[in-house]
Amino acid sequence: MSLKVNNLSIAYKGIEAVRGVSFDVKEGDITVIIGANGVGKSSILKGIMGIEKPTGGEVLYKGNNILKQPANKRSSTGIALCPEGRQLFHKMTVQENLEMGAYARKDNQINKDLEEIYKKFPRLSERRNQKSETLSGGEQELVAIARSLMAKPDLLILDEPSWGLAPIMIDQVVSIIEDINKEGTTILLIEQNANIALKMADYAYVLDVDGFVLEGTGEELLKDKKVQEIYLGA
Amino acid sequence: MDIFFQLLLNGVVIGSYYILIALGLSIIFGVLDIPHFAHGSVAMFSGYIAYIVVSSYNANIFVAIIISIIFATIIGVILEIVAYRPVANAPPINSFIIALALMMVIDNVATVIFGSNQVSIKSSSNQVFNFGSVTLSEQRLYLLLTTFILVTGLYIFMKYSKTGKAIRAVSQNKEAAQIVGINTNRISSIVFGLGSAMAGAAGAFMGILFALYPAMGGHTVMKGFAVLILGGLGSFPGTIIGGLLIGITENFGVALLSSSYKDLFAFVILIIVLVFKPSGLFGNRGL
């Protein structure tokens, strides 16, 4: 088991955004959480990454409760987050953004990995000295994914990577995520776009305001009547 | 014509002082969104420390400047941890009020300890350099050199060092900075230390070139903010051009009109610039 979340609760100013959710992410899998806007998907991730302080529950990563560590130690444990809305350092160049992704690393392989990333994303290589704010939305998403890969994560969490992208770009992002997974990185994917997410999923959860209402393999959920009705618009 | 160049040079010297003050304010405001009104008071207090080191222990002025810089750095870090950090996530008005209070507290403590009379730091040698009929005293040259070294050093640090990049990252997107593993508390302390170090140098030079008095903390920080806004908040070149512009304008204004309007010129030029360019000369945020 890579990540195990038990009964996690998060509240903002006394209002509960996440009410005791539990889920597992299996090593090597692509695990997907789908759900509409405002059901607390991103809050769960902020809790896992230590940006919001959970009001209850525990998050076990490789058996250790990581909630006890300060937020800035999280990325050195092997978890990286590619956040919703990309959250790039907009006045910094592409290269500087990628370097910041490796901030917590102390090894001397960073420059080698940077060249690997550029090989994988030739478009970013061309634009390495451009400020990230001058890039198109799709290119910015690539920078965000590449930045999180620079942390050399064992578990990569992606929050709405399809957000605001053209369909052709979404296909590209999907195949990038599948490639990353094939190379051995465990993936936790949070998506509103249930159609693309469930097709990638080894295992998936459906989040509602009341917590998880459904779970199963990607195929099972794609066939599920309720999922089809609400999330796939069938 | 000679008088013109002399005034210009004097303006650049004063401008250097303003640049040292404004750069500290600029990185503190740019990265942490704190209007650090006590910044000038830190400069003033550190200047007094330099004064004591020279007058009581007969120290060399370079030693005094370095001690002043170290003292200011420590004070800056302490203020960040003790006064500003507890309200880091509170509404911005809280740090605004704390900043004002700190300014009053430090200025009044200085009055109690040092008295309200003006003092100045006496240096042992007083060489004067002549370029034609334009003169530049040894101490003024030191201020120009110190400013040049500190500004260049800060620029290189921010652009190329890992910590400098992390500081810029925090100023552009604090949440993303946390996600990549940057300790934002540590960055806050470093930013305050760096900014205050510049104020420490400025304070010592104020004592060496002119005079120190407790109320100068408030005067200095107002000028510093004028430079910051004139240049455009958070702009590195803007702060430098803004500092020089205000220093030079002040000198010409005093020479052509009257020294009693000295503080007026900075704000007149500020208003004129803001009328035509509301975001300042180089206005857009981010270092």
Coordinates of C-alpha atoms in Angstrom, one line a residue:
Chain A
M1 CA 0.0 0.0 0.0
S2 CA 1.4 3.4 -1.0
L3 CA -1.0 5.8 0.7
K4 CA -3.7 5.1 3.2
V5 CA -6.0 7.8 4.3
N6 CA -8.1 7.1 7.4
N7 CA -11.1 9.2 8.4
L8 CA -9.5 12.5 7.3
S9 CA -11.5 15.6 8.2
I10 CA -10.7 19.2 7.2
A11 CA -12.6 22.3 8.3
Y12 CA -12.3 26.0 7.3
K13 CA -13.3 28.3 10.1
G14 CA -15.5 25.7 11.7
I15 CA -17.2 24.6 8.4
E16 CA -16.3 21.1 7.5
A17 CA -15.1 20.8 3.9
V18 CA -14.0 17.1 4.2
R19 CA -15.9 14.8 6.5
G20 CA -14.1 11.7 7.6
V21 CA -13.0 10.3 4.2
S22 CA -11.0 7.1 3.9
F23 CA -9.3 5.6 0.8
D24 CA -6.3 3.6 -0.3
V25 CA -3.8 4.1 -3.1
K26 CA -2.1 0.9 -4.1
E27 CA 1.5 0.9 -5.1
G28 CA 1.9 1.1 -8.9
D29 CA -1.8 1.8 -9.5
I30 CA -3.5 4.8 -11.0
T31 CA -6.1 5.6 -8.4
V32 CA -8.8 8.1 -9.3
I33 CA -11.1 10.3 -7.2
I34 CA -13.9 11.9 -9.2
G35 CA -16.5 14.3 -8.0
A36 CA -18.2 17.6 -8.8
N37 CA -17.1 21.1 -7.8
G38 CA -17.0 21.9 -4.1
V39 CA -17.2 18.4 -2.6
G40 CA -13.7 18.8 -1.1
K41 CA -11.4 17.1 -3.6
S42 CA -8.7 19.7 -3.5
S43 CA -9.1 20.1 0.3
I44 CA -8.2 16.4 0.7
L45 CA -5.0 17.0 -1.2
K46 CA -4.1 20.1 0.8
G47 CA -4.5 18.0 3.9
I48 CA -2.3 15.3 2.6
M49 CA 0.4 17.9 1.5
G50 CA 0.2 19.7 4.8
I51 CA -1.0 23.0 3.4
E52 CA -4.3 22.8 5.4
K53 CA -4.2 21.3 8.9
P54 CA -6.7 18.4 9.1
T55 CA -9.0 18.5 12.1
G56 CA -9.0 14.7 12.4
G57 CA -7.9 11.4 10.9
E58 CA -4.5 10.2 9.7
V59 CA -2.6 9.9 6.5
L60 CA -0.2 6.9 6.3
Y61 CA 2.4 7.0 3.6
K62 CA 4.5 3.8 3.5
G63 CA 3.2 3.1 7.0
N64 CA 4.2 6.4 8.6
N65 CA 1.6 9.0 9.6
I66 CA 2.9 12.0 7.6
L67 CA 0.5 14.5 9.2
K68 CA 3.0 14.9 12.0
Q69 CA 5.7 16.3 9.7
P70 CA 5.8 20.0 8.7
A71 CA 4.6 20.7 5.2
N72 CA 8.0 21.4 3.7
K73 CA 9.2 18.0 4.6
R74 CA 6.4 16.3 2.7
S75 CA 8.0 16.5 -0.7
S76 CA 11.2 14.8 0.5
T77 CA 9.2 11.8 1.6
G78 CA 8.5 11.0 -2.0
I79 CA 5.1 12.6 -2.6
A80 CA 4.7 15.3 -5.2
L81 CA 1.6 17.3 -6.0
C82 CA 0.8 18.8 -9.3
P83 CA -1.7 21.4 -8.1
E84 CA -5.0 22.5 -9.4
G85 CA -4.7 25.5 -11.7
R86 CA -1.0 24.7 -12.3
Q87 CA 0.3 27.2 -9.7
L88 CA 3.5 28.0 -11.6
F89 CA 6.0 30.6 -10.5
H90 CA 4.8 32.9 -13.3
K91 CA 7.7 35.4 -13.4
M92 CA 10.3 32.6 -13.4
T93 CA 11.6 30.9 -16.5
V94 CA 10.5 27.3 -17.3
Q95 CA 13.9 26.1 -16.3
E96 CA 13.7 27.9 -12.9
N97 CA 10.3 26.4 -12.3
L98 CA 11.7 22.9 -12.9
E99 CA 14.6 23.6 -10.7
M100 CA 12.3 24.6 -7.9
G101 CA 10.5 21.3 -8.3
A102 CA 13.8 19.6 -7.2
Y103 CA 14.2 22.1 -4.3
A104 CA 13.9 19.4 -1.6
R105 CA 16.4 17.1 -3.2
K106 CA 19.9 16.8 -2.0
D107 CA 21.4 14.5 -4.5
N108 CA 23.6 15.6 -7.5
Q109 CA 21.4 14.0 -10.2
I110 CA 19.3 17.1 -10.7
N111 CA 20.9 18.4 -13.9
K112 CA 20.8 14.9 -15.4
D113 CA 17.1 14.6 -14.6
L114 CA 16.4 18.1 -16.0
E115 CA 17.8 16.9 -19.3
E116 CA 15.7 13.8 -19.1
I117 CA 12.6 15.9 -18.6
Y118 CA 13.6 18.1 -21.6
K119 CA 13.9 14.9 -23.7
K120 CA 10.4 13.9 -22.5
F121 CA 9.0 17.3 -23.1
P122 CA 10.8 18.8 -26.1
R123 CA 8.4 21.7 -26.2
L124 CA 9.6 22.8 -22.8
S125 CA 13.2 22.4 -23.9
E126 CA 12.6 25.0 -26.6
R127 CA 11.1 27.4 -24.1
R128 CA 13.4 26.8 -21.2
N129 CA 14.4 30.4 -20.9
Q130 CA 11.0 31.9 -21.4
K131 CA 9.0 33.1 -18.4
S132 CA 6.3 30.6 -17.6
E133 CA 3.5 33.2 -17.8
T134 CA 4.2 33.7 -21.5
L135 CA 3.3 30.0 -22.2
S136 CA 0.0 28.7 -23.5
G137 CA -2.3 26.9 -21.0
G138 CA -1.3 23.5 -22.3
E139 CA 2.4 24.2 -22.1
Q140 CA 1.9 25.5 -18.5
E141 CA 0.2 22.2 -17.6
L142 CA 3.3 20.4 -19.0
V143 CA 5.5 22.7 -16.9
A144 CA 3.4 21.9 -13.8
I145 CA 3.7 18.1 -14.4
A146 CA 7.4 18.3 -15.2
R147 CA 8.0 20.4 -12.1
S148 CA 6.3 17.8 -9.9
L149 CA 8.4 15.0 -11.7
M150 CA 11.6 16.9 -10.8
A151 CA 11.0 15.9 -7.2
K152 CA 11.4 12.3 -8.3
P153 CA 8.3 11.2 -6.5
D154 CA 7.2 7.6 -5.8
L155 CA 3.7 8.9 -5.5
L156 CA 2.5 11.7 -7.9
I157 CA -0.8 13.4 -7.1
L158 CA -2.4 15.3 -9.9
D159 CA -5.2 17.7 -9.2
E160 CA -7.5 18.4 -12.2
P161 CA -4.7 18.2 -14.9
S162 CA -7.4 18.5 -17.6
W163 CA -8.6 21.8 -16.3
G164 CA -9.0 24.4 -19.0
L165 CA -7.3 22.4 -21.7
A166 CA -8.3 21.8 -25.3
P167 CA -9.4 18.2 -26.0
I168 CA -6.3 17.4 -28.0
M169 CA -4.1 18.7 -25.1
I170 CA -6.1 16.5 -22.7
D171 CA -5.3 13.4 -24.8
Q172 CA -1.6 14.3 -24.6
V173 CA -1.8 14.9 -20.8
V174 CA -3.5 11.5 -20.4
S175 CA -0.8 9.7 -22.3
I176 CA 1.9 11.5 -20.3
I177 CA 0.3 10.4 -17.0
E178 CA 0.0 6.8 -18.3
D179 CA 3.7 6.8 -19.3
I180 CA 4.7 8.1 -15.9
N181 CA 2.7 5.3 -14.3
K182 CA 4.3 2.7 -16.6
E183 CA 7.7 3.9 -15.5
G184 CA 6.8 2.9 -11.9
T185 CA 5.3 6.0 -10.3
T186 CA 2.1 5.5 -8.3
I187 CA -0.6 8.0 -9.4
L188 CA -3.4 9.6 -7.5
L189 CA -5.6 11.5 -9.9
I190 CA -8.3 13.9 -8.9
E191 CA -10.7 14.8 -11.7
Q192 CA -14.0 16.3 -12.6
N193 CA -13.8 14.9 -16.1
A194 CA -15.0 11.4 -15.1
N195 CA -14.9 10.1 -18.6
I196 CA -11.2 10.4 -19.2
A197 CA -10.3 9.7 -15.5
L198 CA -12.2 6.4 -15.2
K199 CA -10.7 5.1 -18.4
M200 CA -7.2 5.5 -16.9
A201 CA -8.2 4.2 -13.4
D202 CA -7.1 0.9 -11.9
Y203 CA -9.3 1.8 -9.0
A204 CA -11.6 4.8 -8.5
Y205 CA -13.7 6.5 -5.8
V206 CA -16.7 8.8 -6.3
L207 CA -16.8 11.7 -3.9
D208 CA -20.0 13.4 -2.9
V209 CA -20.7 16.0 -0.3
D210 CA -21.4 13.1 2.1
G211 CA -18.1 11.5 1.4
F212 CA -17.3 8.5 -0.8
V213 CA -20.5 7.1 -2.3
L214 CA -19.1 4.6 -4.7
E215 CA -15.9 2.8 -5.4
G216 CA -14.6 0.1 -7.7
T217 CA -12.4 -0.5 -10.7
G218 CA -12.5 2.0 -13.5
E219 CA -14.4 -0.3 -15.7
E220 CA -17.0 -1.1 -13.0
L221 CA -17.7 2.6 -12.4
L222 CA -17.8 3.4 -16.1
K223 CA -20.7 0.8 -16.4
D224 CA -22.4 2.0 -13.2
K225 CA -25.9 3.5 -13.8
K226 CA -25.5 6.3 -11.3
V227 CA -22.1 7.3 -12.5
Q228 CA -23.3 7.4 -16.0
E229 CA -26.3 9.5 -15.1
I230 CA -24.5 12.1 -13.0
Y231 CA -20.9 12.2 -14.2
L232 CA -20.9 10.9 -17.8
G233 CA -24.1 12.7 -18.9
A234 CA -25.6 9.5 -20.4
Chain B
M1 CA 28.2 74.1 -14.8
D2 CA 30.5 72.8 -12.0
I3 CA 27.8 73.5 -9.5
F4 CA 25.5 71.4 -11.6
F5 CA 27.8 68.4 -11.5
Q6 CA 28.5 68.9 -7.8
L7 CA 24.7 68.9 -7.1
L8 CA 24.2 65.8 -9.3
L9 CA 27.0 63.9 -7.5
N10 CA 25.6 64.9 -4.1
G11 CA 22.2 63.8 -5.3
V12 CA 23.6 60.4 -6.3
V13 CA 25.1 60.0 -2.8
I14 CA 21.8 60.8 -1.0
G15 CA 20.1 58.6 -3.6
S16 CA 22.4 55.7 -2.6
Y17 CA 21.2 56.1 1.0
Y18 CA 17.6 55.9 -0.2
I19 CA 18.3 52.9 -2.4
L20 CA 19.7 51.0 0.6
I21 CA 16.6 51.8 2.6
A22 CA 14.1 51.1 -0.2
L23 CA 15.6 47.8 -1.3
G24 CA 15.0 46.3 2.1
L25 CA 11.5 47.6 2.2
S26 CA 11.0 46.3 -1.3
I27 CA 12.0 42.7 -0.7
I28 CA 10.1 42.6 2.6
F29 CA 7.0 44.0 1.0
G30 CA 7.4 42.1 -2.2
V31 CA 7.9 38.7 -0.6
L32 CA 5.8 38.9 2.6
D33 CA 3.4 41.8 1.9
I34 CA 4.4 43.5 5.1
P35 CA 4.7 47.3 5.1
H36 CA 7.6 47.4 7.5
F37 CA 7.3 50.9 8.9
A38 CA 9.9 50.1 11.5
H39 CA 12.6 49.6 8.8
G40 CA 13.9 53.2 9.1
S41 CA 14.0 52.8 12.9
V42 CA 16.1 49.7 12.6
A43 CA 18.5 51.8 10.4
M44 CA 18.5 54.6 13.0
F45 CA 19.1 52.3 16.0
S46 CA 21.9 50.4 14.2
G47 CA 23.5 53.8 13.3
Y48 CA 23.6 54.6 17.0
I49 CA 25.3 51.3 17.7
A50 CA 27.9 52.3 15.1
Y51 CA 28.2 55.6 16.8
I52 CA 28.8 54.0 20.2
V53 CA 31.4 51.6 18.8
V54 CA 33.3 54.5 17.3
S55 CA 32.9 57.1 20.1
S56 CA 33.4 54.8 23.1
Y57 CA 35.7 52.2 21.7
N58 CA 37.6 54.3 19.1
A59 CA 36.8 51.7 16.5
N60 CA 37.6 52.1 12.8
I61 CA 34.5 53.2 10.8
F62 CA 34.6 50.1 8.7
V63 CA 34.4 48.0 11.8
A64 CA 31.5 50.2 12.9
I65 CA 29.7 49.7 9.6
I66 CA 30.0 46.0 9.8
I67 CA 28.8 45.9 13.4
S68 CA 25.9 48.1 12.4
I69 CA 25.0 45.7 9.6
I70 CA 25.2 42.6 11.9
F71 CA 23.1 44.3 14.6
A72 CA 20.4 45.3 12.1
T73 CA 20.3 41.8 10.6
I74 CA 19.7 40.3 14.0
I75 CA 17.1 42.9 15.0
G76 CA 15.3 42.3 11.6
V77 CA 15.2 38.5 12.2
I78 CA 13.9 39.0 15.7
L79 CA 11.2 41.4 14.6
E80 CA 10.1 38.9 12.0
I81 CA 9.8 36.0 14.4
V82 CA 8.5 37.8 17.4
A83 CA 6.3 40.5 15.9
Y84 CA 5.2 39.6 12.4
R85 CA 5.1 35.8 12.2
P86 CA 2.3 35.4 14.7
V87 CA 0.0 37.5 12.4
A88 CA 1.3 36.0 9.1
N89 CA -2.0 34.4 8.3
A90 CA -4.2 37.2 9.8
P91 CA -5.7 40.0 7.7
P92 CA -3.1 42.5 6.4
I93 CA -4.2 45.3 8.6
N94 CA -2.7 43.4 11.6
S95 CA 0.8 43.5 10.3
F96 CA 0.3 47.1 9.2
I97 CA -0.6 48.2 12.8
I98 CA 2.2 46.1 14.3
A99 CA 4.6 47.8 11.9
L100 CA 3.5 51.3 13.0
A101 CA 3.7 50.3 16.7
L102 CA 7.2 48.9 16.3
M103 CA 8.3 52.2 14.7
M104 CA 7.0 54.2 17.6
V105 CA 8.4 51.8 20.2
I106 CA 11.9 51.7 18.6
D107 CA 12.0 55.5 18.1
N108 CA 11.0 56.1 21.7
V109 CA 13.4 53.5 23.1
A110 CA 16.2 55.3 21.2
T111 CA 15.2 58.6 22.7
V112 CA 15.3 57.2 26.2
I113 CA 18.7 55.5 25.7
F114 CA 20.5 57.9 23.4
G115 CA 18.7 61.2 24.1
S116 CA 17.0 63.4 21.5
N117 CA 20.1 65.4 20.5
Q118 CA 21.8 64.8 17.2
V119 CA 25.0 62.9 17.1
S120 CA 27.4 62.2 14.3
I121 CA 30.1 59.6 13.8
K122 CA 33.6 61.1 13.6
S123 CA 36.0 59.3 11.3
S124 CA 39.7 59.6 11.8
S125 CA 40.7 60.5 8.2
N126 CA 39.0 63.1 6.1
Q127 CA 40.4 62.9 2.6
V128 CA 38.6 64.7 -0.2
F129 CA 38.9 63.7 -3.8
N130 CA 38.8 66.4 -6.5
F131 CA 37.5 65.8 -10.0
G132 CA 38.0 69.1 -11.6
S133 CA 36.1 71.4 -9.4
V134 CA 33.7 68.7 -8.3
T135 CA 34.6 67.3 -4.9
L136 CA 33.8 64.0 -3.2
S137 CA 34.7 63.2 0.4
E138 CA 36.2 59.9 1.3
Q139 CA 33.1 58.9 3.3
R140 CA 30.8 59.7 0.5
L141 CA 32.8 57.5 -1.8
Y142 CA 32.5 54.7 0.7
L143 CA 28.8 55.0 0.7
L144 CA 28.7 54.8 -3.1
L145 CA 30.9 51.8 -3.1
T146 CA 29.0 50.1 -0.3
T147 CA 25.7 50.6 -2.1
F148 CA 27.1 49.3 -5.4
I149 CA 28.5 46.2 -3.7
L150 CA 25.3 45.5 -1.7
V151 CA 22.9 46.1 -4.6
T152 CA 25.0 44.0 -7.0
G153 CA 25.4 41.3 -4.4
L154 CA 21.7 41.2 -3.6
Y155 CA 20.8 41.0 -7.4
I156 CA 23.2 38.1 -8.0
F157 CA 22.0 36.3 -4.9
M158 CA 18.3 36.7 -5.9
K159 CA 18.9 35.7 -9.5
Y160 CA 21.3 32.8 -9.2
S161 CA 21.4 31.2 -5.7
K162 CA 19.1 28.4 -4.7
T163 CA 17.9 30.4 -1.7
G164 CA 17.4 33.5 -3.8
K165 CA 15.3 31.5 -6.2
A166 CA 13.3 30.1 -3.3
I167 CA 12.6 33.7 -2.1
R168 CA 11.3 34.7 -5.6
A169 CA 9.2 31.5 -5.6
V170 CA 7.6 32.4 -2.3
S171 CA 6.9 36.0 -3.5
Q172 CA 5.2 34.6 -6.7
N173 CA 3.2 31.7 -5.2
K174 CA 3.5 30.9 -1.6
E175 CA 1.3 27.7 -1.8
A176 CA 3.3 26.3 -4.7
A177 CA 6.5 27.1 -2.8
Q178 CA 5.3 25.0 0.1
I179 CA 4.3 22.2 -2.3
V180 CA 7.8 21.9 -3.7
G181 CA 9.2 21.8 -0.1
I182 CA 10.3 25.3 0.6
N183 CA 10.2 26.2 4.3
T184 CA 8.4 29.5 4.1
N185 CA 9.1 30.5 7.7
R186 CA 12.8 30.2 7.1
I187 CA 12.5 32.3 3.9
S188 CA 10.6 35.0 5.9
S189 CA 13.5 35.2 8.3
I190 CA 16.1 35.4 5.6
V191 CA 14.2 38.1 3.8
F192 CA 14.0 40.2 7.0
G193 CA 17.7 39.6 7.7
L194 CA 18.8 40.6 4.2
G195 CA 16.6 43.7 4.1
S196 CA 17.6 44.8 7.6
A197 CA 21.3 44.3 6.8
M198 CA 20.9 47.0 4.1
A199 CA 19.2 49.3 6.6
G200 CA 22.1 48.7 9.0
A201 CA 24.6 49.9 6.4
A202 CA 22.3 52.9 5.6
G203 CA 22.1 53.8 9.3
A204 CA 25.8 53.8 9.9
F205 CA 26.4 56.0 6.8
M206 CA 23.7 58.4 7.9
G207 CA 25.7 58.9 11.1
I208 CA 29.0 59.2 9.2
L209 CA 27.8 61.7 6.6
F210 CA 25.2 63.6 8.4
A211 CA 23.7 63.1 11.8
L212 CA 21.6 60.6 13.8
Y213 CA 18.6 61.4 15.8
P214 CA 15.8 59.2 17.1
A215 CA 13.0 60.7 14.9
M216 CA 14.9 60.0 11.7
G217 CA 13.5 56.5 11.7
G218 CA 10.1 57.7 10.7
H219 CA 11.5 60.3 8.2
T220 CA 13.7 57.7 6.6
V221 CA 11.0 55.1 6.1
M222 CA 8.6 57.6 4.6
K223 CA 11.3 58.5 2.0
G224 CA 11.9 54.8 1.5
F225 CA 8.3 54.1 0.7
A226 CA 8.2 57.1 -1.6
V227 CA 11.1 55.6 -3.6
L228 CA 9.4 52.2 -3.6
I229 CA 6.2 53.5 -5.0
L230 CA 7.9 55.9 -7.4
G231 CA 10.0 53.0 -8.9
G232 CA 7.1 50.6 -8.9
L233 CA 6.4 48.1 -6.1
G234 CA 8.7 45.1 -6.2
S235 CA 10.8 46.3 -9.2
F236 CA 14.5 46.0 -8.6
P237 CA 15.6 48.6 -11.3
G238 CA 12.6 50.8 -10.3
T239 CA 13.9 51.0 -6.8
I240 CA 17.4 52.1 -7.9
I241 CA 16.1 54.6 -10.5
G242 CA 13.6 55.9 -7.9
G243 CA 16.2 56.3 -5.2
L244 CA 18.5 58.2 -7.5
L245 CA 15.7 60.4 -8.9
I246 CA 14.6 61.4 -5.4
G247 CA 18.1 62.0 -4.2
I248 CA 19.0 64.2 -7.2
T249 CA 15.7 66.1 -7.1
E250 CA 16.1 66.9 -3.5
N251 CA 19.6 68.2 -3.9
F252 CA 18.6 70.5 -6.8
G253 CA 15.4 71.6 -5.1
V254 CA 17.3 72.6 -2.0
A255 CA 19.9 74.5 -4.0
L256 CA 17.4 76.3 -6.2
L257 CA 14.7 76.9 -3.7
S258 CA 15.1 76.4 0.0
S259 CA 16.3 73.7 2.3
S260 CA 13.1 74.1 4.4
Y261 CA 11.3 72.4 1.5
K262 CA 13.7 69.5 1.4
D263 CA 11.2 66.8 2.1
L264 CA 8.6 68.3 -0.2
F265 CA 10.5 67.5 -3.4
A266 CA 10.4 63.7 -3.0
F267 CA 6.6 63.7 -2.6
V268 CA 6.0 66.3 -5.4
I269 CA 7.9 64.1 -7.9
L270 CA 6.1 61.1 -6.6
I271 CA 2.7 62.6 -7.2
I272 CA 3.7 63.8 -10.6
V273 CA 4.9 60.3 -11.6
L274 CA 1.8 58.6 -10.2
V275 CA -0.5 61.0 -12.1
F276 CA 0.9 59.8 -15.4
K277 CA 1.9 56.2 -14.4
P278 CA -0.2 55.0 -11.5
S279 CA 1.9 51.8 -11.1
G280 CA 5.1 53.7 -10.7
L281 CA 8.0 54.0 -13.2
F282 CA 8.7 50.2 -13.6
G283 CA 5.4 49.1 -12.1
N284 CA 4.5 45.5 -12.2
R285 CA 5.0 43.2 -9.2
G286 CA 7.5 40.5 -8.8
L287 CA 11.3 40.7 -8.6

